[in-house]
XYZ file of C-alpha atoms in Angstrom:
660
model
C -260.435 29.279 -110.735
C -259.743 29.036 -106.898
C -258.299 32.061 -105.072
C -257.126 31.412 -101.453
C -257.571 34.082 -98.812
C -256.034 34.198 -95.462
C -257.458 33.300 -92.134
C -255.880 31.712 -89.014
C -254.289 28.449 -89.948
C -256.004 25.318 -88.544
C -253.849 23.539 -86.029
C -252.792 20.024 -87.065
C -254.661 17.241 -84.769
C -252.104 16.170 -82.299
C -252.961 13.131 -79.923
C -252.121 14.744 -76.717
C -251.525 12.791 -73.399
C -254.528 12.966 -70.944
C -255.104 12.100 -67.486
C -258.047 9.951 -66.345
C -259.060 10.459 -62.607
C -260.604 7.402 -61.133
C -262.222 6.397 -57.697
C -260.849 3.025 -56.546
C -262.800 0.985 -53.726
C -260.004 -1.556 -52.480
C -261.494 -4.613 -50.644
C -261.011 -4.364 -46.754
C -257.743 -4.785 -45.103
C -255.807 -3.555 -48.353
C -252.659 -1.704 -47.115
C -251.424 1.739 -48.378
C -248.500 0.040 -49.748
C -250.479 -2.337 -51.476
C -252.767 0.349 -52.947
C -249.846 2.101 -54.214
C -248.045 -0.992 -55.920
C -251.608 -1.608 -57.638
C -251.689 1.783 -58.919
C -248.256 1.796 -60.217
C -248.949 -1.685 -61.837
C -251.344 0.182 -64.302
C -249.192 3.304 -64.644
C -251.287 5.264 -62.015
C -250.452 7.109 -58.947
C -252.566 7.892 -55.855
C -253.739 11.243 -55.612
C -255.697 11.053 -52.253
C -258.390 8.976 -50.478
C -261.519 9.491 -48.830
C -260.855 7.223 -45.735
C -264.473 6.989 -44.217
C -265.564 5.623 -47.616
C -262.490 3.361 -48.075
C -262.194 5.135 -51.659
C -258.905 5.803 -53.173
C -258.308 8.507 -55.753
C -255.754 7.221 -58.633
C -254.762 9.233 -61.468
C -253.415 7.340 -64.800
C -251.954 9.332 -67.735
C -252.494 7.650 -71.274
C -252.248 8.685 -74.838
C -254.943 10.780 -76.107
C -256.530 8.167 -78.314
C -256.626 5.587 -75.525
C -260.163 4.277 -74.650
C -261.006 5.234 -71.132
C -263.264 2.265 -70.483
C -260.256 -0.029 -71.339
C -258.161 1.745 -68.627
C -261.220 1.212 -66.019
C -260.969 -2.699 -67.010
C -257.346 -3.101 -66.339
C -257.801 -1.608 -63.133
C -260.516 -3.352 -62.063
C -258.976 -6.565 -63.023
C -256.380 -6.107 -60.314
C -256.245 -8.094 -57.114
C -257.843 -6.356 -54.059
C -259.773 -3.858 -56.305
C -263.432 -4.155 -55.560
C -264.860 -1.294 -57.912
C -263.540 1.381 -60.248
C -265.367 4.464 -61.490
C -264.495 7.487 -63.156
C -264.146 10.894 -60.908
C -266.571 12.870 -63.074
C -266.488 16.564 -63.265
C -269.321 18.628 -62.123
C -269.991 22.346 -63.059
C -272.662 25.135 -62.424
C -275.369 25.802 -65.406
C -273.964 27.160 -68.411
C -275.281 30.593 -69.446
C -273.013 32.746 -71.620
C -271.913 36.298 -70.816
C -271.956 37.450 -74.401
C -273.886 40.792 -74.042
C -276.432 39.711 -76.586
C -277.524 36.418 -75.177
C -280.784 37.504 -73.509
C -281.354 40.784 -75.238
C -279.990 42.930 -78.014
C -280.364 46.628 -79.501
C -282.019 45.345 -82.510
C -285.335 43.715 -81.980
C -284.776 43.081 -78.121
C -285.062 39.172 -78.505
C -281.470 38.439 -77.919
C -280.534 34.777 -79.141
C -283.960 33.282 -78.743
C -283.162 30.626 -81.209
C -280.381 29.364 -79.426
C -282.424 29.358 -76.111
C -285.471 27.701 -77.858
C -283.525 24.785 -78.987
C -282.042 24.265 -75.452
C -278.284 25.223 -76.207
C -277.610 26.100 -72.424
C -278.993 22.500 -71.330
C -277.012 20.989 -73.888
C -273.961 22.560 -72.973
C -274.469 21.439 -69.496
C -274.802 17.845 -70.382
C -271.069 18.016 -72.193
C -267.507 18.078 -70.813
C -265.434 17.994 -73.655
C -265.991 18.143 -77.177
C -263.785 16.776 -80.425
C -263.041 19.630 -82.863
C -265.472 19.198 -86.041
C -264.867 20.955 -89.329
C -267.954 22.638 -90.915
C -267.530 23.613 -94.310
C -269.954 27.065 -95.262
C -270.658 27.283 -98.671
C -271.928 30.728 -98.896
C -270.609 34.457 -99.641
C -267.413 34.090 -97.773
C -266.755 34.453 -94.161
C -264.987 37.411 -92.298
C -262.253 35.769 -90.645
C -261.349 38.786 -88.719
C -264.480 39.214 -86.935
C -263.897 39.541 -83.039
C -266.506 37.048 -82.370
C -264.992 34.635 -84.966
C -261.276 34.700 -83.729
C -259.673 31.521 -83.870
C -262.531 29.390 -85.427
C -262.067 30.162 -89.177
C -259.666 28.047 -91.256
C -258.009 29.003 -94.232
C -260.715 28.947 -96.954
C -261.176 29.265 -100.991
C -263.184 31.096 -103.381
C -264.697 28.667 -106.027
C -266.620 31.672 -108.187
C -266.601 31.555 -112.003
C -268.483 34.707 -112.309
C -269.817 37.832 -110.552
C -272.503 40.145 -111.136
C -272.191 43.700 -112.235
C -270.973 45.954 -109.253
C -269.164 43.382 -107.276
C -265.706 44.215 -106.418
C -263.450 41.559 -108.028
C -260.746 42.644 -105.479
C -262.724 41.737 -102.483
C -263.457 37.951 -103.507
C -261.422 36.622 -100.490
C -263.883 38.067 -98.069
C -267.313 38.171 -97.412
C -268.445 40.942 -99.338
C -272.242 40.334 -98.771
C -272.743 39.605 -95.068
C -274.975 36.624 -95.376
C -272.037 34.017 -95.180
C -270.280 35.467 -92.015
C -274.090 35.814 -90.402
C -274.243 32.016 -91.095
C -271.047 31.176 -89.673
C -271.861 33.043 -86.517
C -274.787 31.085 -85.680
C -272.874 27.871 -86.007
C -269.421 29.103 -84.051
C -269.446 32.376 -82.719
C -266.967 32.361 -79.852
C -269.177 32.136 -76.414
C -268.226 33.388 -72.906
C -265.929 35.888 -74.434
C -267.967 38.972 -73.349
C -268.449 39.767 -77.023
C -271.878 39.974 -79.161
C -273.142 36.446 -79.434
C -272.682 32.779 -78.514
C -272.644 30.165 -81.683
C -274.277 26.514 -81.322
C -271.328 24.664 -81.627
C -268.158 25.498 -79.530
C -265.925 22.606 -81.186
C -266.957 23.830 -84.763
C -264.156 24.852 -87.087
C -265.422 26.759 -90.075
C -264.305 26.000 -93.454
C -265.392 29.003 -95.749
C -265.839 28.494 -99.213
C -266.834 31.561 -101.468
C -269.174 30.317 -104.079
C -271.493 33.336 -104.174
C -270.746 36.758 -105.116
C -271.562 40.161 -103.406
C -275.221 39.689 -104.348
C -275.474 36.234 -103.031
C -275.687 35.016 -106.478
C -273.657 32.113 -107.810
C -273.496 28.860 -110.510
C -274.621 25.385 -109.828
C -271.317 24.245 -110.967
C -269.732 26.333 -108.614
C -271.717 24.739 -105.927
C -270.965 21.358 -106.996
C -267.078 22.202 -107.027
C -267.420 23.734 -103.659
C -269.000 20.380 -102.143
C -266.238 18.326 -103.354
C -263.697 20.653 -102.215
C -265.098 20.453 -98.693
C -265.359 16.638 -98.730
C -261.808 16.699 -99.790
C -260.374 18.932 -97.090
C -261.666 17.495 -94.124
C -265.215 18.774 -93.542
C -267.671 16.196 -91.603
C -270.526 18.645 -92.132
C -271.333 21.133 -95.060
C -273.842 23.735 -94.504
C -275.429 25.335 -97.542
C -277.909 28.210 -97.030
C -278.688 28.618 -100.670
C -280.837 26.839 -103.164
C -281.428 26.581 -107.134
C -284.968 26.082 -108.303
C -284.188 23.375 -110.497
C -282.324 19.901 -110.065
C -279.192 19.367 -111.729
C -277.051 16.223 -112.648
C -273.676 17.513 -111.564
C -275.164 18.717 -108.356
C -276.789 15.542 -107.795
C -273.387 13.798 -108.343
C -271.428 16.077 -105.940
C -274.094 15.517 -103.085
C -273.525 11.791 -103.987
C -269.728 12.321 -103.758
C -270.542 13.613 -100.070
C -272.887 10.980 -99.209
C -270.389 8.247 -100.228
C -267.833 9.686 -97.894
C -270.091 10.261 -94.848
C -270.126 13.852 -95.036
C -273.449 15.338 -94.114
C -274.956 18.195 -95.934
C -277.262 20.292 -94.181
C -279.313 22.793 -96.699
C -282.119 25.161 -96.544
C -285.373 24.115 -98.300
C -286.058 27.651 -99.387
C -288.189 30.618 -98.886
C -291.167 29.777 -101.264
C -293.708 29.345 -98.266
C -297.364 29.497 -99.525
C -297.920 32.023 -96.692
C -295.274 34.625 -97.601
C -292.464 33.384 -99.887
C -290.297 35.415 -102.045
C -292.760 35.609 -104.716
C -290.880 36.737 -107.616
C -287.860 34.472 -106.737
C -290.225 31.371 -106.452
C -291.594 32.145 -109.870
C -294.873 32.785 -107.977
C -294.932 28.893 -107.100
C -295.667 28.227 -103.709
C -293.536 25.679 -101.954
C -291.428 25.601 -104.915
C -288.718 22.934 -104.082
C -285.061 24.194 -103.948
C -281.808 21.943 -104.563
C -279.861 20.802 -103.059
C -282.381 21.072 -99.843
C -284.545 18.879 -101.784
C -281.975 16.230 -102.844
C -281.556 12.728 -101.798
C -279.306 12.302 -99.012
C -279.483 15.950 -97.828
C -280.875 17.081 -94.537
C -283.494 19.649 -95.390
C -284.159 22.229 -93.009
C -287.202 24.695 -92.589
C -287.768 27.918 -90.513
C -289.850 28.509 -87.213
C -290.833 31.581 -85.435
C -290.252 32.272 -81.872
C -293.564 30.829 -80.737
C -292.561 27.721 -82.552
C -295.150 28.328 -85.525
C -293.819 27.648 -88.981
C -292.469 30.671 -90.721
C -294.472 32.102 -93.235
C -292.006 32.173 -95.703
C -290.598 28.509 -95.123
C -291.015 26.298 -98.106
C -293.098 23.116 -97.186
C -293.120 19.610 -98.530
C -291.468 16.069 -98.508
C -287.914 17.477 -98.483
C -288.564 19.024 -94.839
C -286.401 16.681 -92.478
C -286.888 19.002 -89.371
C -287.181 22.710 -88.742
C -285.332 25.245 -86.768
C -285.383 29.050 -85.714
C -285.190 31.304 -88.598
C -287.220 34.338 -87.815
C -285.321 37.679 -86.871
C -281.988 35.620 -86.126
C -279.095 37.808 -84.439
C -275.677 36.992 -85.452
C -272.406 38.354 -86.827
C -271.724 40.344 -89.995
C -268.591 41.736 -91.431
C -266.725 44.349 -89.603
C -266.345 46.434 -92.901
C -269.055 47.568 -95.440
C -270.748 45.102 -97.719
C -273.332 45.053 -100.277
C -275.936 44.321 -97.505
C -274.349 47.103 -95.323
C -274.663 49.542 -97.937
C -278.498 48.776 -98.123
C -279.071 49.236 -94.707
C -277.820 46.185 -92.631
C -275.548 47.012 -89.771
C -272.003 45.927 -89.693
C -270.592 43.585 -86.904
C -273.945 41.931 -85.879
C -277.386 42.051 -87.621
C -280.840 40.457 -87.755
C -281.675 38.204 -90.710
C -284.758 35.637 -91.338
C -285.041 32.859 -93.480
C -284.254 29.102 -93.853
C -280.720 30.187 -94.458
C -280.521 31.305 -90.752
C -282.320 28.007 -89.695
C -279.714 25.778 -91.281
C -276.828 26.768 -89.377
C -278.700 25.828 -86.152
C -279.061 22.303 -87.504
C -275.245 22.233 -88.487
C -274.242 23.642 -85.303
C -276.161 20.920 -83.644
C -274.626 18.320 -86.076
C -271.173 19.453 -84.892
C -271.811 19.164 -81.372
C -273.112 15.562 -81.891
C -269.969 14.574 -83.469
C -267.889 16.359 -80.769
C -269.549 14.129 -78.377
C -269.117 10.861 -80.570
C -266.735 11.341 -83.589
C -267.613 7.538 -84.175
C -271.233 8.536 -85.361
C -272.034 8.290 -89.225
C -273.596 11.097 -90.985
C -276.670 9.082 -91.137
C -276.723 8.387 -87.532
C -276.488 12.126 -86.812
C -279.331 13.017 -89.122
C -281.574 10.315 -87.606
C -280.316 11.371 -84.134
C -281.720 15.025 -84.834
C -284.769 14.218 -86.572
C -285.835 11.408 -83.804
C -285.154 13.950 -80.925
C -286.879 16.917 -82.560
C -289.942 18.544 -80.918
C -293.097 17.084 -82.934
C -294.964 20.020 -83.895
C -297.843 20.501 -86.204
C -299.615 17.065 -87.219
C -298.691 14.267 -85.161
C -295.569 12.461 -86.507
C -293.795 13.657 -89.849
C -295.626 16.506 -91.730
C -294.746 18.796 -94.793
C -294.388 21.936 -92.592
C -292.032 21.000 -89.680
C -290.646 17.604 -91.015
C -289.846 15.432 -87.912
C -290.173 18.651 -85.777
C -288.250 21.465 -84.569
C -284.668 21.104 -83.591
C -284.103 20.169 -79.682
C -280.337 20.231 -79.304
C -280.436 19.413 -75.723
C -282.314 16.199 -76.537
C -280.230 15.218 -79.205
C -276.979 15.721 -76.900
C -278.623 13.915 -74.178
C -279.440 10.939 -76.383
C -275.645 11.007 -77.488
C -274.016 11.801 -74.315
C -276.187 10.254 -71.735
C -276.673 6.499 -71.517
C -276.568 5.318 -75.078
C -273.377 3.348 -75.392
C -272.957 -0.270 -73.834
C -270.991 -3.633 -74.575
C -272.475 -7.050 -74.050
C -271.037 -10.198 -72.766
C -273.533 -13.170 -73.928
C -271.099 -15.952 -73.378
C -273.588 -17.250 -70.798
C -276.769 -17.070 -72.876
C -278.316 -20.729 -73.538
C -277.678 -21.979 -77.027
C -280.691 -24.184 -77.270
C -284.115 -23.432 -75.695
C -287.630 -24.867 -75.606
C -290.138 -23.048 -77.929
C -292.699 -20.798 -76.250
C -290.924 -21.355 -72.941
C -289.649 -18.863 -70.515
C -285.793 -19.181 -69.502
C -283.030 -16.780 -67.890
C -280.191 -15.580 -69.772
C -277.450 -14.204 -67.721
C -275.726 -10.926 -69.843
C -272.785 -9.019 -68.423
C -273.152 -5.269 -69.317
C -270.821 -2.614 -69.319
C -271.749 1.152 -69.474
C -269.248 2.453 -71.903
C -271.224 5.707 -72.057
C -270.239 8.923 -70.124
C -272.950 8.825 -67.396
C -274.719 6.693 -65.055
C -277.564 4.268 -66.081
C -280.524 4.690 -63.863
C -282.257 1.618 -62.742
C -285.401 2.988 -61.875
C -287.414 6.227 -62.448
C -288.910 7.862 -65.721
C -285.756 7.628 -67.688
C -284.956 4.366 -66.454
C -282.592 1.666 -68.481
C -283.776 -1.759 -68.693
C -282.197 -5.031 -70.691
C -284.752 -6.541 -73.341
C -284.357 -8.319 -76.700
C -285.590 -8.986 -80.214
C -285.823 -12.345 -81.969
C -284.818 -12.745 -85.743
C -285.630 -15.494 -87.728
C -283.547 -17.382 -90.350
C -284.645 -15.202 -93.169
C -283.933 -12.100 -91.114
C -287.172 -10.989 -90.427
C -287.839 -9.739 -86.752
C -290.470 -11.618 -85.126
C -290.230 -10.301 -81.622
C -289.416 -6.709 -81.825
C -290.149 -5.852 -78.208
C -289.296 -8.474 -75.639
C -289.635 -8.660 -71.746
C -288.096 -6.273 -70.078
C -285.666 -6.851 -66.996
C -284.762 -4.089 -64.670
C -281.334 -3.440 -63.854
C -280.341 -4.544 -60.218
C -278.743 -1.298 -59.718
C -277.762 2.208 -60.976
C -274.516 1.345 -63.145
C -272.051 4.215 -63.193
C -269.834 4.926 -66.436
C -267.278 2.320 -66.801
C -268.862 -0.360 -64.822
C -269.968 -3.789 -65.299
C -273.214 -5.484 -63.938
C -274.459 -8.935 -64.846
C -278.379 -9.179 -65.452
C -280.432 -12.313 -65.300
C -282.539 -11.595 -68.284
C -285.996 -12.929 -68.628
C -286.815 -14.176 -71.920
C -289.688 -15.869 -73.732
C -288.609 -18.116 -76.672
C -290.642 -17.903 -79.997
C -293.428 -20.440 -80.242
C -292.145 -22.222 -83.485
C -289.221 -24.380 -83.651
C -286.212 -23.154 -85.836
C -282.608 -21.324 -85.552
C -283.093 -17.794 -84.371
C -280.943 -14.802 -83.687
C -281.370 -13.441 -79.990
C -280.445 -9.697 -80.320
C -279.873 -8.524 -76.812
C -280.337 -4.805 -76.532
C -280.648 -2.221 -73.831
C -283.479 0.408 -73.963
C -284.388 3.823 -72.053
C -287.639 4.741 -71.189
C -288.999 7.800 -73.162
C -286.035 7.212 -75.514
C -286.140 3.643 -77.328
C -283.661 0.986 -77.646
C -279.920 1.493 -77.889
C -279.648 0.018 -81.297
C -281.800 2.815 -82.301
C -278.947 5.205 -81.859
C -276.374 3.286 -83.483
C -275.274 0.927 -80.393
C -274.490 -2.404 -81.543
C -276.408 -5.042 -79.795
C -275.533 -8.474 -78.234
C -276.281 -11.132 -80.937
C -276.652 -14.866 -80.084
C -277.562 -17.682 -82.433
C -280.089 -19.775 -80.419
C -281.796 -23.147 -81.509
C -285.299 -22.966 -80.459
C -286.371 -26.743 -80.152
C -289.456 -28.677 -78.765
C -287.489 -29.373 -75.470
C -287.640 -33.313 -75.604
C -284.487 -34.869 -76.251
C -283.552 -38.562 -75.030
C -280.411 -40.802 -75.014
C -281.362 -44.713 -75.295
C -278.230 -46.240 -73.553
C -276.823 -49.403 -75.419
C -278.686 -52.205 -76.345
C -277.774 -55.730 -77.670
C -277.172 -55.092 -81.517
C -278.920 -58.662 -82.258
C -282.292 -59.722 -80.756
C -283.723 -62.929 -81.550
C -287.631 -63.517 -81.102
C -290.445 -65.329 -82.093
C -292.771 -63.466 -84.280
C -296.152 -62.509 -82.945
C -295.616 -62.975 -79.323
C -294.663 -59.907 -76.884
C -290.896 -59.961 -75.735
C -290.131 -57.511 -73.133
C -287.196 -55.472 -73.954
C -285.399 -53.622 -71.029
C -284.387 -49.786 -72.133
C -282.501 -47.276 -70.188
C -283.339 -43.649 -71.030
C -281.674 -40.207 -69.997
C -283.731 -36.911 -70.311
C -281.259 -34.803 -72.493
C -283.868 -32.043 -73.173
C -285.122 -29.102 -71.402
C -288.358 -30.128 -70.247
C -289.467 -32.722 -67.736
C -291.209 -35.732 -68.887
C -294.536 -36.096 -67.432
C -295.554 -39.708 -66.178
C -299.316 -38.585 -65.946
C -302.009 -36.043 -66.721
C -303.822 -35.568 -70.125
C -300.622 -35.685 -72.008
C -298.162 -38.255 -70.613
C -294.640 -39.140 -71.866
C -294.480 -43.090 -72.996
C -291.995 -45.160 -74.610
C -293.016 -46.967 -77.912
C -291.464 -48.169 -80.970
C -291.881 -48.483 -84.792
C -290.974 -51.411 -87.195
C -288.811 -50.686 -90.432
C -287.462 -53.233 -93.036
C -284.690 -52.306 -95.310
C -285.126 -48.839 -93.990
C -288.725 -48.510 -94.945
C -291.278 -47.928 -92.241
C -293.617 -50.871 -91.961
C -295.489 -50.337 -88.821
C -296.034 -47.172 -86.927
C -297.415 -46.560 -83.583
C -296.222 -49.829 -81.304
C -296.958 -50.972 -77.968
C -296.702 -48.354 -75.245
C -294.924 -48.658 -71.783
C -295.480 -46.078 -68.896
C -292.886 -44.273 -67.323
C -292.687 -45.368 -63.234
C -292.331 -41.422 -62.406
C -291.865 -38.066 -63.853
C -288.108 -37.636 -65.630
C -286.712 -34.149 -65.047
C -283.921 -33.093 -67.464
C -280.637 -34.964 -66.692
C -282.468 -37.656 -64.936
C -282.328 -41.514 -66.245
C -284.854 -44.077 -66.262
C -285.146 -47.690 -66.748
C -288.270 -48.915 -68.362
C -289.822 -52.773 -69.430
C -290.998 -52.246 -73.071
C -293.272 -55.135 -74.525
C -292.479 -55.441 -77.863
C -294.413 -57.591 -80.430
C -292.471 -58.573 -83.387
C -294.297 -58.937 -86.897
C -295.298 -62.559 -87.910
C -292.889 -64.814 -90.187
C -289.012 -64.714 -90.552
C -287.189 -61.695 -91.335
C -284.554 -59.094 -90.412
C -286.085 -56.078 -89.036
C -285.245 -52.716 -87.471
C -286.978 -51.622 -84.032
C -286.864 -48.101 -83.794
C -287.510 -46.697 -80.273
C -289.377 -43.601 -79.939
C -290.851 -41.730 -77.002
C -294.374 -40.142 -77.568
C -296.343 -37.372 -75.894
C -299.745 -38.792 -76.027
C -302.275 -36.677 -78.075
C -299.680 -34.104 -78.896
C -296.340 -35.263 -80.715
C -293.891 -37.993 -80.822
C -290.437 -37.041 -79.775
C -288.987 -37.812 -83.377
C -291.618 -35.470 -85.037
C -290.141 -32.763 -83.280
C -286.365 -33.449 -84.338
C -285.295 -35.666 -81.187
C -282.979 -38.552 -81.709
C -284.426 -42.035 -81.831
C -282.600 -45.464 -81.699
C -282.366 -48.368 -83.758
C -282.098 -52.105 -82.733
C -281.626 -54.771 -85.402
C -284.042 -57.883 -84.867
C -284.012 -61.240 -86.361
C -287.519 -62.475 -86.514
C -287.944 -66.284 -86.204
C -291.212 -68.071 -87.101
C -293.052 -69.721 -84.302
C -292.515 -73.506 -84.402
C -295.748 -73.853 -82.323
């Protein structure tokens, strides 16, 4: 049975108008009247100017859903506008005024976990965050806690049975303390001079009570809770609990969430070989727990303040990453609970477990979605793994998974530079196999910060080659530096240096930006610029119109005047070890009868686009017959042009017997 309990109702999302502030550099000589007219033409107004720099401040009010980059492009396209960029906000370094941030009266460590994952730096990197609903499937949440005011939505109880001693009248609140502790780690109000600061200031907690006062519940209730969370707008589901055996219904609920792009973050369990809960784990070290070990779930282990793995943290393939989980300070209900009656403090308390590590990751995921709501659940999970601090054995390991959560790095990857659009209109569609060429690409910085052109975190342009079967044949192409730093919203054109694959064929050239130390933009979910390119030998020719019928006596050389145009990409060399020469083949009724005819030298090198005329000595076959003369060029010692796909030219010959 579902019992609703009261909490502050979530406000309906309304797309509010917003004002975008831009810095416009007008071309010299643009008058104040002209500047004002240009601003009005795009719905803006002049706010002021920095005269010595010839920069004008323009404010444009748009709908809340409008894309700022499109506004920049619209203004940049106006006459007499030289450049446009956003007037970015600056701020002091973020440190909350919550009294327990640096220390606390319980263990004296304060919020060491938040400091360890780089919460301060992460908050410095973001200006605004979109709200994200995080479902907490647990013992309930104290919506009346002062540090959770305004962040807890109306929740439900999905609890089919209760343990002896639990008060049936209290099912609408957190009668254990565990769920409120988890919710505080995710979303406790920061900078309110009260208690602690949560990880995600944009998180909205959807509490689902599926555990009773002792922290016990049923698999079916957890499965139903997952479905409820998905159907009621949650993008992230925090599950700081586990069952020692898998369940078909639980797997189905997890898949229900995965299919609807909802990220489940779950504890991997406290059955660590060095100090797990022996009786609860049936005396089995590293016993997998579900749904933490279920496919599609981001399983979280726990670390100590020195980054060592927590003694109780379950290890194994199910560990995706780890987060602080030892002596974690967070909110607890402001009224007596099952835990408080056993010594746990009210209002705030210190707990340990993978249950405490899990909400750090859920909060981090909420921040990433707040920065970029278009990210998929898979992209968020991958971004958290790829940005984690690699601890333990190099690479992924069963203790730390991908490493310990690094929120600052994860947000920097999302917030900083990895967003771009590519204009590949001027990339060549046909190139020479194995040759270098220049591809002109226009890049627009659609991220929120400047792309640095130099330094340890420089952004560079590169590429990948993908063949017709879909296999990547070049994964890391030549890097081309940006000509200058590129501010948010600006476009720069780059002459990208490219080396074509050595084997001829049809390929996909995948244009991709990369940042030193952080990898390719495409690895962070940014669509690359794809262009289909034909990779050919570079040899091609056009044979100008010849007489259709040629009468000639057999057995005697007859000069044939041939005019050629180099329509390929490579120069025909008249000398050297492998010169290009004109020759021919004979065919009868479409069947090749003679290959490798007489050669005619080029009078000089012939560059692409140039034309040359050659006297070709042709020796027809003996007798009387109609034959086809097939004109073909040859690079001596290497290849006939026709072998590499270049077009030939057929001329019809009537051969008569020599009368003597």
